[in-house]
Structures are given as C-alpha cells and as structure tokens.
CSV table of C-alpha atoms in Angstrom, one decimal:
chain,number,residue,atom,x,y,z
A,1,UNK,CA,0.0,0.0,0.0
A,2,UNK,CA,2.7,2.5,1.1
A,3,UNK,CA,4.8,1.4,-1.9
A,4,UNK,CA,1.9,2.3,-4.2
A,5,UNK,CA,1.5,5.7,-2.7
A,6,UNK,CA,5.2,6.4,-2.9
A,7,UNK,CA,5.1,5.4,-6.6
A,8,UNK,CA,2.3,7.9,-7.2
A,9,UNK,CA,4.4,10.6,-5.5
A,10,UNK,CA,7.4,9.6,-7.6
A,11,UNK,CA,5.4,9.9,-10.8
A,12,UNK,CA,4.2,13.4,-9.7
A,13,UNK,CA,7.8,14.5,-8.9
A,14,UNK,CA,8.9,13.1,-12.3
A,15,UNK,CA,6.2,15.2,-14.0
A,16,UNK,CA,7.9,18.3,-12.5
A,17,UNK,CA,11.3,17.4,-14.1
A,18,UNK,CA,12.6,19.4,-17.0
A,19,UNK,CA,15.3,18.4,-19.5
A,20,UNK,CA,18.8,19.3,-18.5
A,21,UNK,CA,20.5,17.7,-21.5
A,22,UNK,CA,23.4,16.7,-19.3
A,23,UNK,CA,22.9,12.9,-19.7
A,24,UNK,CA,24.4,10.4,-22.1
A,25,UNK,CA,22.4,9.8,-25.2
A,26,UNK,CA,20.9,6.3,-25.5
A,27,UNK,CA,19.6,5.4,-29.0
A,28,UNK,CA,16.9,2.9,-29.7
A,29,UNK,CA,19.3,0.0,-30.3
A,30,UNK,CA,21.1,0.6,-26.9
A,31,UNK,CA,17.7,0.8,-25.2
A,32,UNK,CA,16.6,-2.5,-26.7
A,33,UNK,CA,19.9,-4.1,-25.6
A,34,UNK,CA,19.4,-2.9,-22.1
A,35,UNK,CA,15.8,-4.1,-22.0
A,36,UNK,CA,16.9,-7.5,-23.2
A,37,UNK,CA,19.8,-7.4,-20.6
A,38,UNK,CA,22.4,-7.9,-23.3
A,39,UNK,CA,24.2,-6.2,-21.7
A,40,UNK,CA,22.2,-4.7,-18.8
A,41,UNK,CA,22.0,-0.9,-18.4
A,42,UNK,CA,25.0,0.6,-16.6
A,43,UNK,CA,24.5,2.7,-13.5
A,44,UNK,CA,25.2,5.9,-15.5
A,45,UNK,CA,22.5,4.8,-18.1
A,46,UNK,CA,20.0,4.2,-15.4
A,47,UNK,CA,20.7,7.6,-13.9
A,48,UNK,CA,20.2,9.1,-17.4
A,49,UNK,CA,16.8,7.4,-17.7
A,50,UNK,CA,15.7,8.8,-14.3
A,51,UNK,CA,16.9,12.3,-15.1
A,52,UNK,CA,15.5,12.8,-18.6
A,53,UNK,CA,11.7,12.8,-19.4
A,54,UNK,CA,12.3,12.4,-23.1
A,55,UNK,CA,14.6,9.4,-22.6
A,56,UNK,CA,12.1,7.8,-20.3
A,57,UNK,CA,9.5,8.2,-23.0
A,58,UNK,CA,11.8,6.6,-25.6
A,59,UNK,CA,12.6,3.7,-23.2
A,60,UNK,CA,8.9,3.0,-22.7
A,61,UNK,CA,8.3,3.2,-26.5
A,62,UNK,CA,11.1,0.7,-27.2
A,63,UNK,CA,10.0,-1.5,-24.3
A,64,UNK,CA,6.5,-1.7,-25.6
A,65,UNK,CA,7.8,-2.9,-29.0
A,66,UNK,CA,10.2,-5.4,-27.5
A,67,UNK,CA,7.8,-6.8,-25.0
A,68,UNK,CA,5.1,-7.0,-27.8
A,69,UNK,CA,7.4,-9.1,-29.9
A,70,UNK,CA,8.2,-11.5,-27.0
A,71,UNK,CA,4.6,-11.6,-26.0
A,72,UNK,CA,3.5,-12.8,-29.4
A,73,UNK,CA,6.0,-15.7,-29.2
A,74,UNK,CA,4.9,-16.4,-25.6
A,75,UNK,CA,1.2,-16.6,-26.6
A,76,UNK,CA,2.1,-18.9,-29.5
A,77,UNK,CA,4.1,-21.2,-27.2
A,78,UNK,CA,2.8,-24.0,-24.8
A,79,UNK,CA,3.9,-21.9,-21.8
A,80,UNK,CA,0.8,-19.7,-22.1
A,81,UNK,CA,-1.6,-22.5,-21.7
A,82,UNK,CA,-3.9,-22.0,-18.7
A,83,UNK,CA,-3.7,-24.5,-15.8
A,84,UNK,CA,-6.3,-25.9,-13.4
A,85,UNK,CA,-6.1,-27.2,-9.9
A,86,UNK,CA,-5.8,-31.0,-10.2
A,87,UNK,CA,-5.2,-32.3,-6.7
A,88,UNK,CA,-4.1,-30.9,-3.3
A,89,UNK,CA,-0.6,-31.5,-2.2
A,90,UNK,CA,0.2,-33.7,0.8
A,91,UNK,CA,0.6,-30.7,3.1
A,92,UNK,CA,-2.8,-29.2,4.1
A,93,UNK,CA,-1.4,-25.6,4.0
A,94,UNK,CA,0.2,-26.0,0.6
A,95,UNK,CA,-1.7,-26.1,-2.8
A,96,UNK,CA,0.2,-26.5,-6.1
A,97,UNK,CA,-1.0,-25.5,-9.5
A,98,UNK,CA,1.2,-27.0,-12.2
A,99,UNK,CA,1.4,-25.2,-15.6
A,100,UNK,CA,3.5,-26.0,-18.6
A,101,UNK,CA,6.9,-24.6,-17.7
A,102,UNK,CA,5.7,-22.9,-14.5
A,103,UNK,CA,4.4,-23.8,-11.1
A,104,UNK,CA,2.3,-21.8,-8.6
A,105,UNK,CA,2.5,-22.6,-4.9
A,106,UNK,CA,-0.3,-21.3,-2.6
A,107,UNK,CA,0.6,-21.3,1.0
A,108,UNK,CA,-2.0,-20.5,3.6
A,109,UNK,CA,-0.5,-18.3,6.3
A,110,UNK,CA,-3.6,-17.7,8.4
A,111,UNK,CA,-7.4,-17.9,8.0
A,112,UNK,CA,-7.5,-15.0,5.5
A,113,UNK,CA,-3.9,-14.6,4.2
A,114,UNK,CA,-2.0,-16.5,1.6
A,115,UNK,CA,1.5,-16.3,0.1
A,116,UNK,CA,1.7,-17.0,-3.6
A,117,UNK,CA,4.9,-18.1,-5.3
A,118,UNK,CA,5.3,-18.5,-9.1
A,119,UNK,CA,8.4,-20.2,-10.4
A,120,UNK,CA,9.3,-20.6,-14.1
A,121,UNK,CA,11.4,-23.3,-15.6
A,122,UNK,CA,14.7,-22.5,-17.3
A,123,UNK,CA,13.1,-23.1,-20.7
A,124,UNK,CA,10.2,-20.7,-20.0
A,125,UNK,CA,12.5,-18.0,-18.6
A,126,UNK,CA,14.5,-18.1,-21.8
A,127,UNK,CA,11.4,-16.7,-23.6
A,128,UNK,CA,11.3,-13.7,-21.4
A,129,UNK,CA,13.4,-10.5,-21.8
A,130,UNK,CA,15.2,-9.2,-18.7
A,131,UNK,CA,13.0,-6.2,-18.2
A,132,UNK,CA,9.6,-7.8,-18.8
A,133,UNK,CA,7.1,-8.1,-16.0
A,134,UNK,CA,5.2,-11.3,-15.5
A,135,UNK,CA,1.5,-11.3,-14.9
A,136,UNK,CA,-0.3,-14.1,-13.1
A,137,UNK,CA,-4.1,-13.9,-13.7
A,138,UNK,CA,-7.1,-16.2,-13.9
A,139,UNK,CA,-9.6,-16.5,-16.7
A,140,UNK,CA,-12.1,-14.5,-14.6
A,141,UNK,CA,-9.9,-11.5,-15.4
A,142,UNK,CA,-8.7,-11.3,-11.8
A,143,UNK,CA,-5.0,-10.3,-11.5
A,144,UNK,CA,-3.3,-12.4,-8.9
A,145,UNK,CA,0.0,-10.5,-9.0
A,146,UNK,CA,2.7,-9.1,-11.3
A,147,UNK,CA,6.3,-8.1,-11.1
A,148,UNK,CA,9.8,-9.0,-12.3
A,149,UNK,CA,11.2,-12.4,-11.8
A,150,UNK,CA,14.0,-12.9,-9.3
A,151,UNK,CA,17.4,-14.3,-10.4
A,152,UNK,CA,16.0,-17.7,-9.6
A,153,UNK,CA,13.0,-17.2,-11.9
A,154,UNK,CA,10.5,-16.7,-9.1
A,155,UNK,CA,7.9,-14.2,-8.3
A,156,UNK,CA,6.6,-14.0,-4.7
A,157,UNK,CA,3.7,-11.9,-3.4
A,158,UNK,CA,0.9,-11.9,-0.9
A,159,UNK,CA,-2.6,-12.7,-2.1
A,160,UNK,CA,-4.2,-9.3,-2.5
A,161,UNK,CA,-7.9,-10.1,-2.6
A,162,UNK,CA,-10.6,-11.0,0.0
A,163,UNK,CA,-11.8,-14.1,-1.8
A,164,UNK,CA,-9.8,-17.2,-1.0
A,165,UNK,CA,-7.4,-18.2,-3.9
A,166,UNK,CA,-8.4,-21.8,-3.3
A,167,UNK,CA,-12.1,-21.1,-3.8
A,168,UNK,CA,-11.1,-19.1,-6.9
A,169,UNK,CA,-9.1,-22.0,-8.3
A,170,UNK,CA,-12.1,-24.4,-8.1
A,171,UNK,CA,-13.9,-22.4,-10.8
A,172,UNK,CA,-11.1,-20.7,-12.8
A,173,UNK,CA,-8.0,-21.5,-14.8
A,174,UNK,CA,-4.7,-19.7,-14.1
A,175,UNK,CA,-2.3,-18.4,-16.8
A,176,UNK,CA,1.1,-16.6,-17.0
A,177,UNK,CA,1.5,-13.7,-19.4
A,178,UNK,CA,4.1,-11.0,-20.2
A,179,UNK,CA,3.4,-7.3,-19.7
B,1,UNK,CA,-8.2,13.1,-40.0
B,2,UNK,CA,-11.4,11.9,-38.4
B,3,UNK,CA,-13.5,14.5,-36.5
B,4,UNK,CA,-13.4,12.6,-33.2
B,5,UNK,CA,-9.6,12.4,-33.4
B,6,UNK,CA,-9.4,16.2,-34.1
B,7,UNK,CA,-11.7,16.7,-31.1
B,8,UNK,CA,-9.5,14.6,-28.9
B,9,UNK,CA,-6.4,16.6,-29.7
B,10,UNK,CA,-8.2,19.8,-29.2
B,11,UNK,CA,-9.7,18.8,-25.9
B,12,UNK,CA,-8.2,16.1,-23.7
B,13,UNK,CA,-4.8,16.2,-25.5
B,14,UNK,CA,-4.7,19.9,-26.0
B,15,UNK,CA,-1.8,20.5,-23.7
B,16,UNK,CA,0.3,18.0,-25.7
B,17,UNK,CA,-0.7,19.6,-29.0
B,18,UNK,CA,-0.1,23.2,-27.7
B,19,UNK,CA,3.2,22.5,-26.1
B,20,UNK,CA,4.6,20.6,-29.1
B,21,UNK,CA,3.3,23.2,-31.6
B,22,UNK,CA,4.6,26.1,-29.5
B,23,UNK,CA,8.0,24.4,-29.3
B,24,UNK,CA,8.2,24.1,-33.1
B,25,UNK,CA,7.2,27.7,-33.6
B,26,UNK,CA,9.8,28.9,-31.1
B,27,UNK,CA,12.5,27.0,-33.0
B,28,UNK,CA,11.8,29.2,-36.0
B,29,UNK,CA,11.2,32.5,-34.2
B,30,UNK,CA,14.5,34.0,-35.3
B,31,UNK,CA,13.0,36.3,-37.9
B,32,UNK,CA,11.1,38.0,-35.1
B,33,UNK,CA,13.4,37.7,-32.2
B,34,UNK,CA,16.9,38.4,-33.6
B,35,UNK,CA,16.0,41.4,-35.8
B,36,UNK,CA,12.7,43.0,-34.8
B,37,UNK,CA,11.1,43.5,-38.2
B,38,UNK,CA,9.6,46.9,-39.1
B,39,UNK,CA,6.0,47.1,-40.2
B,40,UNK,CA,5.3,46.5,-43.8
B,41,UNK,CA,7.4,44.5,-46.2
B,42,UNK,CA,10.0,43.6,-43.7
B,43,UNK,CA,7.4,42.1,-41.4
B,44,UNK,CA,5.8,40.2,-44.3
B,45,UNK,CA,9.1,38.7,-45.3
B,46,UNK,CA,9.8,37.7,-41.7
B,47,UNK,CA,6.3,36.1,-41.4
B,48,UNK,CA,6.7,34.2,-44.7
B,49,UNK,CA,10.1,32.8,-43.6
B,50,UNK,CA,8.8,31.9,-40.2
B,51,UNK,CA,5.6,30.2,-41.5
B,52,UNK,CA,7.3,28.2,-44.2
B,53,UNK,CA,10.0,26.9,-41.9
B,54,UNK,CA,7.5,26.0,-39.2
B,55,UNK,CA,5.2,24.1,-41.6
B,56,UNK,CA,8.1,22.2,-43.2
B,57,UNK,CA,9.3,21.3,-39.7
B,58,UNK,CA,5.9,20.1,-38.7
B,59,UNK,CA,5.6,18.0,-41.9
B,60,UNK,CA,9.1,16.5,-41.2
B,61,UNK,CA,8.1,15.5,-37.7
B,62,UNK,CA,4.8,14.1,-38.9
B,63,UNK,CA,6.7,11.8,-41.3
B,64,UNK,CA,9.3,10.6,-38.7
B,65,UNK,CA,7.2,10.4,-35.6
B,66,UNK,CA,5.8,7.1,-34.4
B,67,UNK,CA,2.7,5.9,-32.6
B,68,UNK,CA,0.0,8.5,-32.1
B,69,UNK,CA,2.4,11.5,-32.7
B,70,UNK,CA,1.9,11.7,-36.5
B,71,UNK,CA,-1.7,12.4,-35.8
B,72,UNK,CA,-0.8,15.2,-33.4
B,73,UNK,CA,1.6,16.8,-35.9
B,74,UNK,CA,-1.1,16.4,-38.6
B,75,UNK,CA,-3.5,18.2,-36.3
B,76,UNK,CA,-0.9,20.9,-35.6
B,77,UNK,CA,-0.5,21.5,-39.4
B,78,UNK,CA,-4.3,21.7,-39.7
B,79,UNK,CA,-4.4,24.2,-36.9
B,80,UNK,CA,-1.8,26.3,-38.7
B,81,UNK,CA,-4.6,27.0,-41.2
B,82,UNK,CA,-5.6,29.6,-38.6
B,83,UNK,CA,-2.1,31.0,-38.4
B,84,UNK,CA,-3.4,34.4,-39.6
B,85,UNK,CA,-4.5,35.0,-36.0
B,86,UNK,CA,-0.9,34.5,-34.9
B,87,UNK,CA,0.3,36.9,-37.6
B,88,UNK,CA,-2.2,39.5,-36.5
B,89,UNK,CA,-1.3,39.1,-32.8
B,90,UNK,CA,2.4,39.4,-33.6
B,91,UNK,CA,1.9,42.5,-35.8
B,92,UNK,CA,-0.3,44.2,-33.2
B,93,UNK,CA,2.0,43.4,-30.4
B,94,UNK,CA,5.2,44.5,-32.1
B,95,UNK,CA,3.4,47.8,-33.0
B,96,UNK,CA,2.5,48.2,-29.3
B,97,UNK,CA,6.1,47.6,-28.2
B,98,UNK,CA,7.3,50.3,-30.6
B,99,UNK,CA,4.6,52.7,-29.5
B,100,UNK,CA,5.2,52.1,-25.8
B,101,UNK,CA,9.0,52.6,-26.3
B,102,UNK,CA,9.6,49.1,-24.9
B,103,UNK,CA,11.1,47.7,-28.1
B,104,UNK,CA,14.8,48.0,-27.0
B,105,UNK,CA,14.2,47.0,-23.4
B,106,UNK,CA,12.0,43.9,-23.7
B,107,UNK,CA,13.1,40.3,-24.1
B,108,UNK,CA,11.9,39.5,-27.7
B,109,UNK,CA,11.9,35.7,-27.1
B,110,UNK,CA,9.7,36.1,-24.0
B,111,UNK,CA,7.4,38.4,-25.9
B,112,UNK,CA,7.2,36.0,-28.8
B,113,UNK,CA,6.4,33.1,-26.4
B,114,UNK,CA,3.6,35.1,-24.9
B,115,UNK,CA,2.0,35.9,-28.2
B,116,UNK,CA,2.3,32.3,-29.4
B,117,UNK,CA,0.4,31.1,-26.3
B,118,UNK,CA,-2.3,33.6,-26.7
B,119,UNK,CA,-2.6,33.0,-30.4
B,120,UNK,CA,-2.8,29.2,-30.0
B,121,UNK,CA,-5.6,29.6,-27.5
B,122,UNK,CA,-7.5,31.8,-30.0
B,123,UNK,CA,-6.7,29.5,-32.9
B,124,UNK,CA,-8.1,26.6,-30.9
B,125,UNK,CA,-11.2,28.5,-30.0
B,126,UNK,CA,-11.8,29.3,-33.7
B,127,UNK,CA,-11.8,25.7,-34.7
B,128,UNK,CA,-13.5,24.4,-31.6
B,129,UNK,CA,-15.6,27.0,-29.7
B,130,UNK,CA,-16.2,26.5,-26.0
B,131,UNK,CA,-19.2,24.2,-25.6
B,132,UNK,CA,-22.0,25.2,-23.2
B,133,UNK,CA,-20.9,22.3,-20.8
B,134,UNK,CA,-17.2,23.5,-20.7
B,135,UNK,CA,-18.4,27.1,-20.2
B,136,UNK,CA,-20.5,25.9,-17.3
B,137,UNK,CA,-17.6,24.0,-15.8
B,138,UNK,CA,-15.3,27.1,-16.2
B,139,UNK,CA,-17.9,29.3,-14.4
B,140,UNK,CA,-17.9,26.9,-11.5
B,141,UNK,CA,-14.1,26.7,-11.4
B,142,UNK,CA,-13.8,30.4,-11.5
B,143,UNK,CA,-16.2,30.7,-8.6
B,144,UNK,CA,-14.4,28.1,-6.6
B,145,UNK,CA,-11.1,29.9,-7.3
B,146,UNK,CA,-12.5,33.3,-6.1
B,147,UNK,CA,-14.1,31.7,-3.0
B,148,UNK,CA,-10.8,30.1,-2.0
B,149,UNK,CA,-8.9,33.3,-2.5
B,150,UNK,CA,-11.4,35.5,-0.6
B,151,UNK,CA,-9.7,35.0,2.7
B,152,UNK,CA,-6.4,36.3,1.4
B,153,UNK,CA,-6.8,37.5,-2.2
B,154,UNK,CA,-4.5,36.2,-4.9
B,155,UNK,CA,-2.5,38.4,-7.2
B,156,UNK,CA,-2.8,37.8,-10.9
B,157,UNK,CA,0.4,35.7,-11.1
B,158,UNK,CA,-0.6,33.7,-8.0
B,159,UNK,CA,-4.0,32.8,-9.4
B,160,UNK,CA,-2.2,31.1,-12.3
B,161,UNK,CA,0.1,28.8,-10.4
B,162,UNK,CA,0.0,25.0,-9.9
B,163,UNK,CA,-0.2,25.7,-6.2
B,164,UNK,CA,-3.5,27.4,-6.6
B,165,UNK,CA,-4.7,24.8,-9.2
B,166,UNK,CA,-3.9,22.0,-6.8
B,167,UNK,CA,-5.8,23.9,-4.1
B,168,UNK,CA,-8.8,24.0,-6.4
B,169,UNK,CA,-8.4,20.3,-7.3
B,170,UNK,CA,-8.3,19.2,-3.7
B,171,UNK,CA,-11.4,21.4,-3.0
B,172,UNK,CA,-13.2,19.7,-5.8
B,173,UNK,CA,-12.4,16.3,-4.3
B,174,UNK,CA,-13.4,17.4,-0.8
B,175,UNK,CA,-16.5,19.4,-1.4
B,176,UNK,CA,-17.8,17.7,-4.5
B,177,UNK,CA,-16.5,14.1,-4.3
B,178,UNK,CA,-19.2,12.7,-6.6
B,179,UNK,CA,-19.6,15.5,-9.0
B,180,UNK,CA,-18.4,14.2,-12.3
B,181,UNK,CA,-18.8,17.5,-14.1
B,182,UNK,CA,-15.8,19.0,-12.2
B,183,UNK,CA,-12.3,18.2,-13.4
B,184,UNK,CA,-10.3,15.5,-11.6
B,185,UNK,CA,-6.8,16.2,-12.8
B,186,UNK,CA,-4.4,19.1,-12.3
B,187,UNK,CA,-3.8,19.4,-16.1
B,188,UNK,CA,-7.5,19.8,-16.8
B,189,UNK,CA,-7.8,22.6,-14.3
B,190,UNK,CA,-4.7,24.2,-15.7
B,191,UNK,CA,-6.2,24.0,-19.2
B,192,UNK,CA,-9.4,25.7,-18.1
B,193,UNK,CA,-7.5,28.6,-16.6
B,194,UNK,CA,-5.1,29.2,-19.4
B,195,UNK,CA,-8.0,29.0,-21.8
B,196,UNK,CA,-10.5,31.2,-20.0
B,197,UNK,CA,-9.1,33.2,-17.1
B,198,UNK,CA,-8.3,36.8,-18.1
B,199,UNK,CA,-5.8,36.9,-15.2
B,200,UNK,CA,-3.8,34.1,-16.9
B,201,UNK,CA,-3.3,35.9,-20.2
B,202,UNK,CA,0.0,37.6,-19.2
B,203,UNK,CA,1.2,34.6,-17.2
B,204,UNK,CA,3.0,31.8,-19.1
B,205,UNK,CA,2.1,28.2,-18.2
B,206,UNK,CA,4.6,26.9,-15.7
B,207,UNK,CA,7.4,24.6,-17.2
B,208,UNK,CA,6.1,24.8,-20.7
B,209,UNK,CA,7.7,27.9,-22.0
B,210,UNK,CA,11.2,27.5,-20.8
B,211,UNK,CA,13.5,27.4,-23.8
B,212,UNK,CA,15.6,24.5,-22.5
B,213,UNK,CA,12.6,22.4,-22.2
B,214,UNK,CA,11.0,23.5,-25.4
B,215,UNK,CA,14.2,22.8,-27.4
B,216,UNK,CA,14.5,19.2,-26.2
B,217,UNK,CA,11.1,18.0,-25.0
B,218,UNK,CA,9.1,17.3,-28.0
B,219,UNK,CA,6.6,14.8,-26.7
B,220,UNK,CA,4.4,14.5,-23.7
B,221,UNK,CA,6.3,13.1,-20.8
B,222,UNK,CA,3.8,12.7,-18.0
B,223,UNK,CA,3.9,9.1,-17.0
B,224,UNK,CA,1.6,7.1,-14.7
B,225,UNK,CA,3.1,5.5,-11.5
B,226,UNK,CA,2.6,2.1,-13.2
B,227,UNK,CA,4.6,3.2,-16.3
B,228,UNK,CA,7.4,4.8,-14.1
B,229,UNK,CA,7.7,1.6,-12.1
B,230,UNK,CA,8.7,-0.2,-15.3
B,231,UNK,CA,12.0,1.7,-15.4
B,232,UNK,CA,15.2,-0.1,-14.2
B,233,UNK,CA,15.9,0.2,-10.5
B,234,UNK,CA,12.4,1.6,-9.7
B,235,UNK,CA,12.4,0.0,-6.3
B,236,UNK,CA,15.7,1.6,-5.5
B,237,UNK,CA,14.3,4.9,-6.5
B,238,UNK,CA,11.3,4.4,-4.2
B,239,UNK,CA,13.8,3.6,-1.3
B,240,UNK,CA,15.6,6.8,-2.2
B,241,UNK,CA,12.4,8.8,-2.1
B,242,UNK,CA,11.7,7.4,1.4
B,243,UNK,CA,15.2,8.6,2.5
B,244,UNK,CA,14.6,12.0,0.9
B,245,UNK,CA,11.3,12.4,2.8
B,246,UNK,CA,13.3,11.9,6.0
B,247,UNK,CA,15.5,14.9,5.1
B,248,UNK,CA,12.6,17.3,4.8
B,249,UNK,CA,11.7,19.7,7.6
B,250,UNK,CA,9.1,18.2,9.9
B,251,UNK,CA,6.2,20.4,8.8
B,252,UNK,CA,7.0,19.8,5.1
B,253,UNK,CA,7.1,16.1,5.7
B,254,UNK,CA,3.8,16.1,7.5
B,255,UNK,CA,2.2,18.1,4.6
B,256,UNK,CA,3.5,15.8,1.9
B,257,UNK,CA,2.6,12.7,3.8
B,258,UNK,CA,-0.9,14.1,4.4
B,259,UNK,CA,-1.2,15.0,0.7
B,260,UNK,CA,-0.3,11.4,-0.4
B,261,UNK,CA,-2.0,9.6,2.5
B,262,UNK,CA,1.3,8.4,3.9
B,263,UNK,CA,1.0,9.8,7.4
B,264,UNK,CA,0.5,7.7,10.5
B,265,UNK,CA,-2.6,9.7,11.4
B,266,UNK,CA,-5.0,10.0,8.5
B,267,UNK,CA,-6.9,13.3,8.1
B,268,UNK,CA,-10.2,13.3,6.1
B,269,UNK,CA,-9.5,16.7,4.5
B,270,UNK,CA,-6.9,19.4,4.0
B,271,UNK,CA,-9.1,21.7,6.0
B,272,UNK,CA,-9.0,19.5,9.1
B,273,UNK,CA,-5.3,18.9,8.8
B,274,UNK,CA,-4.7,22.7,8.5
B,275,UNK,CA,-6.8,23.5,11.5
B,276,UNK,CA,-4.9,20.8,13.6
B,277,UNK,CA,-1.6,22.6,12.7
B,278,UNK,CA,-2.9,26.2,12.7
B,279,UNK,CA,-1.9,26.5,9.0
B,280,UNK,CA,-3.7,28.4,6.4
B,281,UNK,CA,-4.7,26.5,3.2
B,282,UNK,CA,-2.3,28.7,1.2
B,283,UNK,CA,0.5,27.8,3.6
B,284,UNK,CA,-0.3,24.2,3.1
B,285,UNK,CA,-0.1,24.4,-0.6
B,286,UNK,CA,3.0,26.5,-0.6
B,287,UNK,CA,4.7,24.0,1.8
B,288,UNK,CA,3.7,21.2,-0.4
B,289,UNK,CA,5.1,22.9,-3.5
B,290,UNK,CA,8.4,23.7,-1.7
B,291,UNK,CA,8.7,20.2,-0.4
B,292,UNK,CA,8.0,18.6,-3.7
B,293,UNK,CA,10.7,20.8,-5.3
B,294,UNK,CA,13.2,19.6,-2.7
B,295,UNK,CA,12.1,16.0,-3.1
B,296,UNK,CA,12.4,16.2,-6.9
B,297,UNK,CA,16.0,17.5,-6.6
B,298,UNK,CA,16.9,14.8,-4.0
B,299,UNK,CA,15.3,11.8,-5.6
B,300,UNK,CA,16.5,12.4,-9.2
B,301,UNK,CA,20.0,13.5,-8.2
B,302,UNK,CA,22.7,11.5,-9.8
B,303,UNK,CA,24.5,8.8,-7.7
B,304,UNK,CA,27.9,10.0,-6.5
C-alpha cells in the first residue's frame, strides 16, 4: 500500500522534471539491448533514464515494441496454456498449480492470508526479456500478481484479494503472461 | 483526420498539442526575435520565412514520428490553417512595443512566447468554440477559485500557479466528491484557466515555455506510476524517495505525507489537517510545492 502511494508521489515528482540535456544519449538500439539485458543498463545509463523525461518516453516506446514481440511468441508457445487445480498437495497448508513450464505454490499463512509463489522453468525463462514483467491472472480476469522475476526465476507476493485463492481455483484457470 | 480524433487533440490532449506546436514555432522564431522586423514589407518577409520553416518542420516531424504522434503533428498542421491569427497578434504586439517605447528594453523571445500562447488559444477557439458544458464548468471553477482566495486575495500571477490549481483540485475532491462535471486532474484545471481566465493571459504556463525544455522536450512526458515503475531500479528509486522524505523539515514532511495519504494519522481533508496545525490553506499548498521541489532534486540527483 505504502509502496503504491510512494510510486504515485514519484510519478508526480517526475512530471515536474525538465530536460537538462546533461545525460548520455541512448539510442533505440542501446535501449533495446538494455531491455533484453544484453548487456544490462549501466548505473550511468539508469541515472540518465531517471533524469530525462524524453529518454524515459523513448525507453517505454522501445520497451512496448520489444515486449510486444516476445509476448506474441509467448502466446504462441505452450507456456501460455492455462492450468487448473488438479489435486491438493500432501501438506494441508500448501496447494500447487502446475502449468506448462511454470508452477504456482499457494501457502495458507492464516485464515485469511495466503502467500503465492510463481516459479518458471529455465526453458520458460529463456522466452522472457530481462525487463519484462510477469502477470499471473485467472480467466475470470482477476489479477493475482505481477512483477519482475528474481534471479532464480521466481515471483513471490501476498494474495491481494478478499476471496480465497483456493475457492477461486475451483472455478477458474490460471495463466502466465508478459506485460 | 477523423472528426473525433481532431476533437480529442483539441480537448483532452490539447496541452500536448499546444506544447509541441509552441516548441516548433519557437524554434523558427529568429526572424522575429533576432531582428525586430519593421512594419510593412520587412514584417511580411519575416512572417513568410517563419511560416514556411514552421510548416516544413511540422511535416518532417509528422513523417518521422511514431505511434500517435503523426496524428498530433497532422492536427498541428491543420491548426496552422488559422495562423493568420498569430500573424495579427504578432503584428499588433510589435506595434504596441514600438509605440510604448519598450522595443529596445524587452526580451523578444519572451514576448514571442507570450504571443504564441495567446494565439494558439485563439486558434483553438476558432476551430472548436467553447461548448456550453465547458463554459458551465469554467464558471464553477472560476467561482471556486474566487471563493478560495477570498480570505487572502491572490494576485494575478498567484492565481495562475500550480499551487492554486492544486488547491482547487483538492477542494473539488473534498467538497464535490461525486460531481463528475468537475475536473479531476491538475492538467485539466490548468487548461481551463489558461483557456478562459483573463488573469492568466499575461502569465505563461509553468514549465512549458522554458526554452531549454521546449528545445528538447518534443513529446508529452507525464507518466503514470505504473509506467514509471517499469524503469530499471524503480524499487531503489522508491527507497531513495523514502530517505529524501526523512530529510525534509518536519512540517514539510507532514504536509507531503498528508497529501499522499502516507501519514500515521489520517486526516479526512486538507481543512482538518490545516486546523490541527494552525496552518492556512495557502501555507499548506506552498509548503507542499516547496517540499515537492526539494524531493524532486533529491530523488533524481545522480549517484555519487
């Protein structure tokens, strides 16, 4: 919650920025390389992105194109197939949803709180550019969570809704997408 | 271009269109700003040079831009069909400068910028007159602005500042939470004022007429929080913002935390917060502006 409000404040502060012109130029091909992580952006390049409104706009334009390209491939691959809850795991507090190239673990922490962990296989991760965000959502258009994968290919978050994820899984299918 | 697309650029996206068109016009302002042309043939030559260069520049940008921007430059070229208004404003204003004896003492670029802003407003009004609904909304905003400044009246320049626009915006949220006819963004309120408020005619929109910005910033750059968080190291920047907040003076920090709902104690309105701190509303908005300027410098400073 606080993180979200700080992000709103950061966006407002960014809208007050003016161009100083004192940053290194990054052309579209370098932006694409950085987005793919080949090689990743240097600290000076990251500073440039945060200090220049026009560079940020270019970054987002290039990112949109790059992610769009990867997303088309992802959607055409078997990794995008939705998965259903097949059987409970041995542990009563742990439920597992197995997708093609990914696995979701749902751990009940208390009566009304759950921790969700999504892990992608090495093959699935190879289809995803470094700076893409992963979206986990069900076919009822409910977003479970989104974010960047860790170095181990995992995305961990707390269940953000009131309805139980287990109840949800009895009537919906779960899928992974790129955004 | 389709009518609805034209209407979009002339309404919701007007600030993008205005700022980009003004930036292009400023790039070609030399015939008016380096040598002040005398009335008659000299002025006509300066105008032809300026108009031709500006249209060619807009056409070039339309060809090379991507996404939605070719449409915007197309709309800008269309709007230049009313450039006669700009020509008349420039001619009249240059005459006035000569008559007032200010011609050698004024800053020609600043004068040019002012005329461009006024002319663009009039050109827009000619192609899209103010609808009855927008007129009604402006009347309400004007009344709110005057009510808010009754306690300690605003000067002309103060009435056309983001601080005052933000005060109006917060008042709209507080006093008319469910009223969909009133604007819900700072930019929209700013648009209404620069379009309609006579006090704003001599005041340039903040941040949009600085030459350094106009020379480089060609496209709209206001990003949502979600878009901004897609940048590399966004989480680190959020941590830095938290640290920057700690460096503010206590009252500034309280004001900013209240404004963004970050405080430990939550206040239902700015008015209640102000009365708990014996602050005037104007103090509140001034403190918020000052604090945001400090935070901006702190959070976007380069790493050492």
